[in-house]
Amino acid sequence: MNSNQNIESNPMGKYSVNPSVECARESANHQSGLSDLNQRINQPPTTIRPAGQIVTPLPPLGKRSLYLLITELGLAVFGVYISSGFNSVAISVLLKEKGLSDALNSLNLSLYIMGYIAGCFLVIFLFRKLSSQKATLFVIVGILMSVLAFAFIKQTIFLIFWNFIQGVFAAAIAVIFSNIVTTISCFMKNKSFFIAIYVSVSSLAFFLGVESIGFLYKISHVSPFLLLTLFTGILSLPLIFSKGIHEAMEPGVEEHKASSVNLLSSMKSLVTIPVAFFSIIMYGLNNNIIGLIPIWELDQGYGLGNVAILITPLIMGGIILTSFFGSFSHYIGVTKTALIYTAILLSSIFIMHLRSFRNFSEIPLFLGMVESPILFISGGVINAFQSLYLCILSDRFKGAALTGACASASFLSHVVGVIVVPLGGLMMVKKGHHSLGVLILVINGVFVAFLLFQLWKQRKSSRNYSDQQAE
């Protein structure tokens, strides 16, 4: 039989194997005693599509076309995340100037996160109703309007409400960016490095947005929002009108219209991939709880200047080291990579926790010689978890399933943040500042145990299947 009869082209321009051939391959793998879970996780997935659907494969991309797609995406990512970073600080400052208490300002942040969670549902709905280009245009216009509105809205209640709207569109564009990045990564030789670069660039843009408030906000209370709206809109135009990106995305969007993919079904799929689920939780947990580090440091007697010094290496680590850590999975597989990330992160958290004890806190060198490098490494590892799960999603999902998986990942990472951040603050109030380190170690330890248990179950299942085949 001609082997070409056993392959079915998919919308990524690659090939997925016929189910019968896939089963034969699985059987051969088990009979040969293959026990490495990385190879199982990294196998090309068989994408389930609606019956009768014909999918046209995309033509291979040349270097020039690929560089053009990357440039179009990069400009939009840079513009959107600079605005996002600026707004994350400017809105709190604006509300503080209007006399909003810290408690109500915290409520404002909670509403933003709730909006972000709602946005994960919105993006799946948009892809069912609109084309890739129209959905992207709708979301970017929503972001521009949400930024522009802050230049003119004066009433506090409307500012808080509009921050919720901004959270909705922030989630939608984050999912769209993730979807585009994981789609384009399939054309890359080293997709893990490419995805890590995306995470680094988005972190850099967010950081620049935060830092820009120092001089933009001094211009006036209106001009910064107008300037950012114009800046983001101009940088987003190449993405909106990109022919190549929307051609790559359109097969998956069309599949959405005939599929039953939703946020709940996508989350169930993620739970069945232990390393991906674990990476999402680790990223969401640690990326959100680091927001308590400034409070933690102030409680231990650090001045505002030292706190700023400590936050800087954390952010810079997320920008600089992500591309280094993010490329690990290309060489050693996703399971070993996740375990290495975990070992580095837990070691870093433990060393940071030692800072809570008085005998260490009185050592001046602990700040510069130990704590700053540890925060630098931690920032890189936390962002690398995001790079890792996006890489796994790119391997395991295609089309409509990929969009649902990206939306579910954003949803889960922010739900974790909503839970652990208030819990961390409560622990610090009730048990003292040293309890934050204990809480982070315990929660991370629970999910590490979950990962190890799931990997053990997979290994046991693989051995049982191999024994059955041998009989």
CSV table of C-alpha atoms in Angstrom, one decimal:
chain,number,residue,atom,x,y,z
A,1,MET,CA,0.0,0.0,0.0
A,2,ASN,CA,1.3,3.5,-0.8
A,3,SER,CA,2.2,5.3,2.4
A,4,ASN,CA,0.7,8.5,1.0
A,5,GLN,CA,-2.8,7.0,1.4
A,6,ASN,CA,-2.3,7.0,5.2
A,7,ILE,CA,-1.6,10.6,5.7
A,8,GLU,CA,-4.1,13.5,5.9
A,9,SER,CA,-3.0,17.0,5.4
A,10,ASN,CA,-4.0,19.5,8.1
A,11,PRO,CA,-4.3,23.3,8.0
A,12,MET,CA,-0.8,23.9,9.3
A,13,GLY,CA,0.8,22.5,6.2
A,14,LYS,CA,2.0,19.5,8.1
A,15,TYR,CA,0.6,16.0,8.3
A,16,SER,CA,-1.3,14.0,10.9
A,17,VAL,CA,-1.3,10.3,10.8
A,18,ASN,CA,-4.4,8.1,10.1
A,19,PRO,CA,-5.8,6.7,13.3
A,20,SER,CA,-5.1,3.1,12.3
A,21,VAL,CA,-1.5,3.9,11.5
A,22,GLU,CA,-1.3,5.9,14.8
A,23,CYS,CA,-2.5,2.8,16.8
A,24,ALA,CA,0.1,0.7,15.0
A,25,ARG,CA,2.8,3.1,15.9
A,26,GLU,CA,1.7,3.2,19.5
A,27,SER,CA,1.8,-0.5,19.7
A,28,ALA,CA,5.3,-0.7,18.2
A,29,ASN,CA,6.5,1.9,20.7
A,30,HIS,CA,5.1,-0.1,23.7
A,31,GLN,CA,6.5,-3.4,22.4
A,32,SER,CA,10.0,-1.8,22.1
A,33,GLY,CA,9.8,-0.9,25.7
A,34,LEU,CA,9.6,2.9,25.1
A,35,SER,CA,9.2,4.5,28.5
A,36,ASP,CA,10.2,8.0,28.0
A,37,LEU,CA,7.2,10.2,28.5
A,38,ASN,CA,8.7,13.1,26.7
A,39,GLN,CA,8.5,11.3,23.4
A,40,ARG,CA,4.8,10.5,24.0
A,41,ILE,CA,4.0,14.1,24.9
A,42,ASN,CA,5.9,15.5,21.9
A,43,GLN,CA,4.3,13.2,19.3
A,44,PRO,CA,2.4,15.0,16.6
A,45,PRO,CA,-1.3,15.0,17.7
A,46,THR,CA,-4.1,13.6,15.7
A,47,THR,CA,-6.6,16.4,15.3
A,48,ILE,CA,-10.2,15.5,15.4
A,49,ARG,CA,-12.3,17.4,12.8
A,50,PRO,CA,-16.0,17.4,11.9
A,51,ALA,CA,-17.0,14.7,9.5
A,52,GLY,CA,-16.8,15.7,5.9
A,53,GLN,CA,-14.7,18.8,6.5
A,54,ILE,CA,-12.1,19.4,3.8
A,55,VAL,CA,-8.9,21.2,5.0
A,56,THR,CA,-6.5,22.8,2.5
A,57,PRO,CA,-2.9,22.7,3.7
A,58,LEU,CA,-1.0,26.0,3.8
A,59,PRO,CA,1.9,26.4,1.4
A,60,PRO,CA,5.3,26.3,3.0
A,61,LEU,CA,6.7,29.8,4.0
A,62,GLY,CA,9.9,31.2,2.7
A,63,LYS,CA,12.3,33.1,5.0
A,64,ARG,CA,11.2,36.5,3.7
A,65,SER,CA,7.5,35.7,4.2
A,66,LEU,CA,8.2,34.3,7.7
A,67,TYR,CA,10.2,37.4,8.7
A,68,LEU,CA,7.3,39.6,7.5
A,69,LEU,CA,4.8,37.7,9.6
A,70,ILE,CA,7.0,37.9,12.7
A,71,THR,CA,7.5,41.7,12.1
A,72,GLU,CA,3.7,42.3,11.8
A,73,LEU,CA,3.0,40.3,14.9
A,74,GLY,CA,5.9,41.9,16.9
A,75,LEU,CA,4.8,45.4,16.2
A,76,ALA,CA,1.3,44.8,17.4
A,77,VAL,CA,2.5,42.9,20.5
A,78,PHE,CA,4.9,45.8,21.3
A,79,GLY,CA,2.2,48.4,21.0
A,80,VAL,CA,-0.5,46.6,22.9
A,81,TYR,CA,1.7,45.6,25.9
A,82,ILE,CA,3.2,49.1,26.2
A,83,SER,CA,-0.3,50.4,26.6
A,84,SER,CA,-1.2,47.6,29.0
A,85,GLY,CA,1.9,48.3,31.2
A,86,PHE,CA,1.2,52.1,31.3
A,87,ASN,CA,-2.5,51.6,32.2
A,88,SER,CA,-1.7,49.1,34.9
A,89,VAL,CA,-0.1,51.9,36.9
A,90,ALA,CA,-1.8,55.0,35.5
A,91,ILE,CA,-5.3,53.9,36.3
A,92,SER,CA,-4.4,53.2,40.0
A,93,VAL,CA,-2.7,56.7,40.2
A,94,LEU,CA,-5.7,58.3,38.6
A,95,LEU,CA,-8.1,56.7,41.0
A,96,LYS,CA,-5.9,57.5,44.0
A,97,GLU,CA,-5.9,61.2,43.0
A,98,LYS,CA,-9.7,61.1,43.0
A,99,GLY,CA,-9.5,60.0,46.7
A,100,LEU,CA,-10.2,56.3,46.2
A,101,SER,CA,-9.1,54.3,49.2
A,102,ASP,CA,-6.7,51.4,49.0
A,103,ALA,CA,-9.5,48.9,49.6
A,104,LEU,CA,-11.5,50.3,46.7
A,105,ASN,CA,-8.4,50.4,44.5
A,106,SER,CA,-8.0,46.7,45.3
A,107,LEU,CA,-11.6,46.2,44.2
A,108,ASN,CA,-10.7,48.0,41.0
A,109,LEU,CA,-7.9,45.5,40.4
A,110,SER,CA,-10.2,42.6,41.1
A,111,LEU,CA,-12.8,43.9,38.6
A,112,TYR,CA,-10.0,44.0,36.0
A,113,ILE,CA,-9.1,40.4,36.7
A,114,MET,CA,-12.8,39.5,36.5
A,115,GLY,CA,-13.0,41.3,33.1
A,116,TYR,CA,-9.9,39.3,32.0
A,117,ILE,CA,-11.6,36.0,32.9
A,118,ALA,CA,-14.7,37.1,31.0
A,119,GLY,CA,-12.6,37.9,28.0
A,120,CYS,CA,-11.5,34.3,27.7
A,121,PHE,CA,-15.1,33.4,26.9
A,122,LEU,CA,-15.5,36.3,24.5
A,123,VAL,CA,-12.6,35.3,22.2
A,124,ILE,CA,-14.1,31.8,21.5
A,125,PHE,CA,-17.5,33.5,20.7
A,126,LEU,CA,-15.8,35.9,18.3
A,127,PHE,CA,-14.0,33.2,16.4
A,128,ARG,CA,-17.4,31.4,16.0
A,129,LYS,CA,-19.1,34.5,14.5
A,130,LEU,CA,-16.3,36.4,12.7
A,131,SER,CA,-13.3,35.8,10.4
A,132,SER,CA,-9.8,35.9,11.8
A,133,GLN,CA,-9.2,39.4,10.5
A,134,LYS,CA,-12.6,40.8,11.7
A,135,ALA,CA,-12.2,39.2,15.2
A,136,THR,CA,-8.7,40.7,15.5
A,137,LEU,CA,-9.9,44.1,14.3
A,138,PHE,CA,-12.8,44.1,16.8
A,139,VAL,CA,-10.6,43.3,19.7
A,140,ILE,CA,-7.9,45.8,18.8
A,141,VAL,CA,-10.5,48.6,18.3
A,142,GLY,CA,-11.9,47.6,21.7
A,143,ILE,CA,-8.5,48.0,23.3
A,144,LEU,CA,-7.9,51.4,21.6
A,145,MET,CA,-11.3,52.6,22.8
A,146,SER,CA,-10.7,51.4,26.4
A,147,VAL,CA,-7.4,53.3,26.5
A,148,LEU,CA,-8.9,56.4,24.8
A,149,ALA,CA,-11.8,56.5,27.2
A,150,PHE,CA,-9.6,57.1,30.2
A,151,ALA,CA,-8.6,60.5,28.7
A,152,PHE,CA,-12.1,61.8,29.0
A,153,ILE,CA,-14.0,59.8,31.7
A,154,LYS,CA,-14.0,61.8,35.0
A,155,GLN,CA,-16.5,60.0,37.2
A,156,THR,CA,-14.8,57.4,39.5
A,157,ILE,CA,-17.5,54.7,39.0
A,158,PHE,CA,-17.2,54.9,35.2
A,159,LEU,CA,-13.4,54.6,35.5
A,160,ILE,CA,-13.7,51.4,37.5
A,161,PHE,CA,-16.3,50.0,35.1
A,162,TRP,CA,-14.2,50.8,32.1
A,163,ASN,CA,-11.2,49.1,33.7
A,164,PHE,CA,-13.4,46.0,33.7
A,165,ILE,CA,-14.0,46.5,30.0
A,166,GLN,CA,-10.3,46.9,29.5
A,167,GLY,CA,-9.7,43.5,31.2
A,168,VAL,CA,-12.1,41.9,28.8
A,169,PHE,CA,-10.3,43.1,25.7
A,170,ALA,CA,-6.8,42.5,27.3
A,171,ALA,CA,-7.7,38.8,27.7
A,172,ALA,CA,-9.1,38.6,24.2
A,173,ILE,CA,-6.0,40.0,22.6
A,174,ALA,CA,-3.7,37.9,24.8
A,175,VAL,CA,-5.5,34.7,23.5
A,176,ILE,CA,-5.3,36.0,19.9
A,177,PHE,CA,-1.6,36.7,20.2
A,178,SER,CA,-1.0,33.2,21.8
A,179,ASN,CA,-3.0,31.6,19.0
A,180,ILE,CA,-1.0,33.4,16.3
A,181,VAL,CA,2.3,32.7,18.0
A,182,THR,CA,1.6,29.0,18.4
A,183,THR,CA,0.4,28.8,14.8
A,184,ILE,CA,3.4,30.6,13.3
A,185,SER,CA,5.7,28.5,15.5
A,186,CYS,CA,4.8,25.4,13.5
A,187,PHE,CA,6.9,26.9,10.7
A,188,MET,CA,10.0,27.3,12.9
A,189,LYS,CA,12.8,24.8,13.4
A,190,ASN,CA,13.1,25.7,17.0
A,191,LYS,CA,9.6,26.6,18.1
A,192,SER,CA,10.4,26.7,21.8
A,193,PHE,CA,13.0,29.5,21.3
A,194,PHE,CA,10.6,31.5,19.1
A,195,ILE,CA,7.8,31.3,21.7
A,196,ALA,CA,10.2,32.3,24.4
A,197,ILE,CA,11.3,35.3,22.4
A,198,TYR,CA,7.6,36.3,22.1
A,199,VAL,CA,7.2,36.1,25.9
A,200,SER,CA,10.3,38.1,26.4
A,201,VAL,CA,9.2,40.9,24.0
A,202,SER,CA,5.8,41.1,25.6
A,203,SER,CA,7.4,41.4,29.0
A,204,LEU,CA,9.8,44.1,27.7
A,205,ALA,CA,7.0,46.1,26.2
A,206,PHE,CA,5.0,45.9,29.5
A,207,PHE,CA,8.0,47.0,31.5
A,208,LEU,CA,8.6,50.0,29.1
A,209,GLY,CA,4.9,50.9,29.5
A,210,VAL,CA,5.2,50.9,33.3
A,211,GLU,CA,8.5,53.0,33.2
A,212,SER,CA,7.0,55.5,30.7
A,213,ILE,CA,4.5,56.8,33.3
A,214,GLY,CA,7.3,58.8,34.9
A,215,PHE,CA,7.5,61.3,32.0
A,216,LEU,CA,4.3,60.7,30.1
A,217,TYR,CA,2.0,61.4,33.0
A,218,LYS,CA,3.8,64.7,33.7
A,219,ILE,CA,2.8,66.0,30.2
A,220,SER,CA,-0.9,66.2,31.3
A,221,HIS,CA,-3.6,63.9,32.5
A,222,VAL,CA,-5.1,63.6,29.0
A,223,SER,CA,-2.2,63.5,26.5
A,224,PRO,CA,-0.6,60.2,27.6
A,225,PHE,CA,-3.8,58.2,26.9
A,226,LEU,CA,-4.2,60.0,23.5
A,227,LEU,CA,-0.6,59.3,22.6
A,228,LEU,CA,-0.8,55.6,23.6
A,229,THR,CA,-4.0,55.2,21.6
A,230,LEU,CA,-2.4,56.6,18.5
A,231,PHE,CA,0.9,54.6,19.1
A,232,THR,CA,-0.9,51.3,19.7
A,233,GLY,CA,-3.2,51.8,16.7
A,234,ILE,CA,-0.4,52.5,14.3
A,235,LEU,CA,1.7,49.6,15.4
A,236,SER,CA,-1.4,47.3,15.2
A,237,LEU,CA,-2.2,48.1,11.6
A,238,PRO,CA,0.2,45.6,10.0
A,239,LEU,CA,-1.3,42.8,12.0
A,240,ILE,CA,-4.9,43.8,11.2
A,241,PHE,CA,-4.2,43.9,7.5
A,242,SER,CA,-1.7,41.0,7.4
A,243,LYS,CA,-2.6,38.6,4.6
A,244,GLY,CA,-0.2,35.9,5.7
A,245,ILE,CA,-1.2,35.7,9.3
A,246,HIS,CA,-4.9,35.6,8.7
A,247,GLU,CA,-4.5,33.0,6.0
A,248,ALA,CA,-2.7,30.8,8.5
A,249,MET,CA,-5.4,31.5,11.1
A,250,GLU,CA,-8.5,31.2,8.9
A,251,PRO,CA,-8.7,27.3,8.7
A,252,GLY,CA,-8.9,27.1,12.5
A,253,VAL,CA,-11.5,29.9,12.6
A,254,GLU,CA,-13.6,28.2,10.0
A,255,GLU,CA,-13.4,25.0,12.0
A,256,HIS,CA,-14.8,26.9,15.0
A,257,LYS,CA,-18.0,27.5,13.2
A,258,ALA,CA,-18.7,23.7,12.9
A,259,SER,CA,-17.1,22.6,16.2
A,260,SER,CA,-18.3,22.2,19.8
A,261,VAL,CA,-15.1,23.6,21.3
A,262,ASN,CA,-15.8,25.7,24.5
A,263,LEU,CA,-13.8,26.8,27.5
A,264,LEU,CA,-15.0,23.9,29.7
A,265,SER,CA,-14.1,21.2,27.1
A,266,SER,CA,-10.8,22.8,26.5
A,267,MET,CA,-9.9,22.8,30.2
A,268,LYS,CA,-10.8,19.1,30.4
A,269,SER,CA,-8.4,18.5,27.6
A,270,LEU,CA,-5.6,20.5,29.3
A,271,VAL,CA,-6.0,18.4,32.5
A,272,THR,CA,-5.2,15.3,30.5
A,273,ILE,CA,-1.8,16.8,29.6
A,274,PRO,CA,-0.1,16.9,33.0
A,275,VAL,CA,3.0,19.0,32.0
A,276,ALA,CA,0.9,21.6,30.2
A,277,PHE,CA,-1.6,21.9,33.0
A,278,PHE,CA,1.2,22.1,35.6
A,279,SER,CA,3.1,24.8,33.6
A,280,ILE,CA,-0.1,26.9,33.3
A,281,ILE,CA,-0.7,26.7,37.1
A,282,MET,CA,2.9,27.4,38.0
A,283,TYR,CA,3.0,30.4,35.7
A,284,GLY,CA,-0.3,31.8,37.0
A,285,LEU,CA,0.5,31.1,40.6
A,286,ASN,CA,4.0,32.6,40.8
A,287,ASN,CA,3.4,35.4,38.3
A,288,ASN,CA,0.5,36.7,40.4
A,289,ILE,CA,1.9,36.2,43.8
A,290,ILE,CA,5.1,38.1,43.1
A,291,GLY,CA,2.9,41.2,43.3
A,292,LEU,CA,3.1,40.7,47.0
A,293,ILE,CA,6.9,40.9,47.1
A,294,PRO,CA,7.0,44.7,47.6
A,295,ILE,CA,4.7,44.5,50.6
A,296,TRP,CA,6.7,41.6,51.9
A,297,GLU,CA,10.0,43.6,51.6
A,298,LEU,CA,8.5,46.7,53.3
A,299,ASP,CA,7.3,44.5,56.2
A,300,GLN,CA,10.8,43.4,56.8
A,301,GLY,CA,12.2,47.0,57.0
A,302,TYR,CA,13.3,47.7,53.5
A,303,GLY,CA,12.9,51.3,52.3
A,304,LEU,CA,11.0,52.1,49.1
A,305,GLY,CA,14.3,52.6,47.2
A,306,ASN,CA,15.5,49.0,48.1
A,307,VAL,CA,12.1,47.6,47.2
A,308,ALA,CA,12.4,49.2,43.7
A,309,ILE,CA,15.9,47.8,43.4
A,310,LEU,CA,14.6,44.3,44.2
A,311,ILE,CA,11.7,44.5,41.7
A,312,THR,CA,14.0,45.5,38.9
A,313,PRO,CA,16.0,42.2,38.7
A,314,LEU,CA,12.7,40.3,38.8
A,315,ILE,CA,11.4,42.1,35.8
A,316,MET,CA,14.7,42.1,33.9
A,317,GLY,CA,15.0,38.3,34.5
A,318,GLY,CA,11.7,37.8,32.9
A,319,ILE,CA,12.9,39.8,29.9
A,320,ILE,CA,16.5,38.5,29.5
A,321,LEU,CA,16.5,34.9,30.7
A,322,THR,CA,13.2,33.7,29.2
A,323,SER,CA,14.8,33.1,25.8
A,324,PHE,CA,17.5,31.1,27.5
A,325,PHE,CA,15.3,28.9,29.7
A,326,GLY,CA,12.6,28.7,27.1
A,327,SER,CA,14.8,26.9,24.6
A,328,PHE,CA,15.4,24.0,27.0
A,329,SER,CA,12.5,21.9,25.8
A,330,HIS,CA,13.8,21.8,22.3
A,331,TYR,CA,16.8,19.8,23.5
A,332,ILE,CA,15.7,17.8,26.5
A,333,GLY,CA,11.9,17.5,26.1
A,334,VAL,CA,9.1,19.1,28.0
A,335,THR,CA,8.9,16.8,31.0
A,336,LYS,CA,12.5,17.2,32.0
A,337,THR,CA,12.3,20.9,31.3
A,338,ALA,CA,9.3,21.4,33.6
A,339,LEU,CA,11.1,19.5,36.4
A,340,ILE,CA,14.3,21.6,35.9
A,341,TYR,CA,12.2,24.8,36.1
A,342,THR,CA,10.5,23.6,39.2
A,343,ALA,CA,13.8,22.7,41.0
A,344,ILE,CA,15.2,26.2,40.2
A,345,LEU,CA,12.1,28.0,41.2
A,346,LEU,CA,11.6,26.2,44.5
A,347,SER,CA,15.2,26.6,45.4
A,348,SER,CA,14.9,30.3,44.7
A,349,ILE,CA,11.8,30.6,46.8
A,350,PHE,CA,13.4,28.8,49.7
A,351,ILE,CA,16.5,31.1,49.6
A,352,MET,CA,14.1,34.1,49.5
A,353,HIS,CA,12.3,32.6,52.5
A,354,LEU,CA,15.5,32.6,54.5
A,355,ARG,CA,15.3,36.4,54.3
A,356,SER,CA,12.4,36.3,56.7
A,357,PHE,CA,14.7,35.1,59.5
A,358,ARG,CA,16.4,37.8,61.5
A,359,ASN,CA,19.9,36.4,61.4
A,360,PHE,CA,19.9,36.5,57.6
A,361,SER,CA,18.1,39.8,57.4
A,362,GLU,CA,20.9,41.5,59.3
A,363,ILE,CA,23.5,40.5,56.7
A,364,PRO,CA,23.9,43.5,54.3
A,365,LEU,CA,25.4,41.4,51.5
A,366,PHE,CA,22.3,39.2,51.4
A,367,LEU,CA,20.4,42.0,49.5
A,368,GLY,CA,23.0,42.5,46.7
A,369,MET,CA,24.9,39.3,46.6
A,370,VAL,CA,22.1,36.7,47.0
A,371,GLU,CA,18.6,38.2,46.8
A,372,SER,CA,18.9,40.2,43.6
A,373,PRO,CA,20.4,37.3,41.6
A,374,ILE,CA,17.7,35.0,42.9
A,375,LEU,CA,15.0,37.3,41.9
A,376,PHE,CA,16.6,37.7,38.5
A,377,ILE,CA,16.6,34.0,37.9
A,378,SER,CA,13.1,33.6,39.3
A,379,GLY,CA,11.7,36.1,36.8
A,380,GLY,CA,13.2,34.2,33.9
A,381,VAL,CA,11.9,30.8,35.1
A,382,ILE,CA,8.3,32.1,35.8
A,383,ASN,CA,8.1,33.5,32.3
A,384,ALA,CA,9.7,30.3,30.9
A,385,PHE,CA,6.7,28.3,32.3
A,386,GLN,CA,4.5,30.4,30.0
A,387,SER,CA,6.7,29.7,27.0
A,388,LEU,CA,6.7,26.0,27.9
A,389,TYR,CA,2.9,25.6,28.0
A,390,LEU,CA,2.5,27.5,24.8
A,391,CYS,CA,5.0,25.2,23.1
A,392,ILE,CA,3.1,22.1,24.3
A,393,LEU,CA,-0.3,23.6,23.2
A,394,SER,CA,1.2,24.2,19.7
A,395,ASP,CA,2.2,20.6,19.5
A,396,ARG,CA,-0.9,19.0,20.9
A,397,PHE,CA,-3.7,21.2,19.5
A,398,LYS,CA,-4.6,22.6,16.1
A,399,GLY,CA,-7.4,24.8,14.7
A,400,ALA,CA,-10.4,25.4,16.9
A,401,ALA,CA,-8.9,23.2,19.7
A,402,LEU,CA,-5.8,25.4,19.8
A,403,THR,CA,-7.9,28.6,20.3
A,404,GLY,CA,-9.9,26.9,23.1
A,405,ALA,CA,-6.7,25.7,24.7
A,406,CYS,CA,-5.1,29.1,24.7
A,407,ALA,CA,-8.2,30.7,26.1
A,408,SER,CA,-8.4,28.0,28.8
A,409,ALA,CA,-4.8,28.6,29.7
A,410,SER,CA,-5.3,32.3,30.2
A,411,PHE,CA,-8.5,31.6,32.2
A,412,LEU,CA,-6.8,29.1,34.6
A,413,SER,CA,-3.7,31.2,35.1
A,414,HIS,CA,-5.8,34.2,36.2
A,415,VAL,CA,-8.3,32.2,38.3
A,416,VAL,CA,-5.3,30.9,40.3
A,417,GLY,CA,-4.1,34.5,40.8
A,418,VAL,CA,-7.5,35.6,42.1
A,419,ILE,CA,-7.3,32.8,44.7
A,420,VAL,CA,-3.7,32.9,45.9
A,421,VAL,CA,-3.0,36.7,46.0
A,422,PRO,CA,-5.8,37.4,48.7
A,423,LEU,CA,-4.7,34.2,50.5
A,424,GLY,CA,-1.1,35.4,50.6
A,425,GLY,CA,-2.1,38.8,51.9
A,426,LEU,CA,-4.3,37.3,54.6
A,427,MET,CA,-1.5,34.9,55.7
A,428,MET,CA,0.9,37.9,56.0
A,429,VAL,CA,-1.6,39.8,58.2
A,430,LYS,CA,-2.6,36.8,60.4
A,431,LYS,CA,0.7,34.9,60.7
A,432,GLY,CA,3.5,37.4,59.9
A,433,HIS,CA,5.5,38.2,56.8
A,434,HIS,CA,7.5,35.0,57.0
A,435,SER,CA,4.3,33.0,56.2
A,436,LEU,CA,4.3,34.2,52.6
A,437,GLY,CA,7.4,32.1,51.7
A,438,VAL,CA,5.8,29.1,53.5
A,439,LEU,CA,2.6,29.5,51.6
A,440,ILE,CA,4.3,29.8,48.2
A,441,LEU,CA,6.4,26.7,48.9
A,442,VAL,CA,3.4,24.6,50.1
A,443,ILE,CA,1.2,25.5,47.1
A,444,ASN,CA,3.9,24.9,44.6
A,445,GLY,CA,4.7,21.6,46.4
A,446,VAL,CA,1.1,20.5,46.0
A,447,PHE,CA,1.2,21.0,42.3
A,448,VAL,CA,4.6,19.4,42.0
A,449,ALA,CA,3.1,16.3,43.7
A,450,PHE,CA,0.2,16.4,41.3
A,451,LEU,CA,2.6,16.4,38.3
A,452,LEU,CA,4.7,13.6,39.7
A,453,PHE,CA,1.6,11.5,40.4
A,454,GLN,CA,0.2,12.0,36.9
A,455,LEU,CA,3.5,11.1,35.3
A,456,TRP,CA,3.6,8.0,37.5
A,457,LYS,CA,0.1,7.0,36.3
A,458,GLN,CA,1.1,7.5,32.7
A,459,ARG,CA,4.2,5.4,33.2
A,460,LYS,CA,2.2,2.7,34.9
A,461,SER,CA,-0.4,2.7,32.2
A,462,SER,CA,2.3,2.5,29.5
A,463,ARG,CA,3.8,-0.6,31.2
A,464,ASN,CA,0.4,-2.3,31.6
A,465,TYR,CA,-0.3,-1.7,27.9
A,466,SER,CA,3.1,-3.1,27.0
A,467,ASP,CA,2.5,-6.2,29.1
A,468,GLN,CA,-0.9,-6.8,27.4
A,469,GLN,CA,0.6,-6.5,24.0
A,470,ALA,CA,3.4,-8.9,24.9
A,471,GLU,CA,0.8,-11.5,26.0
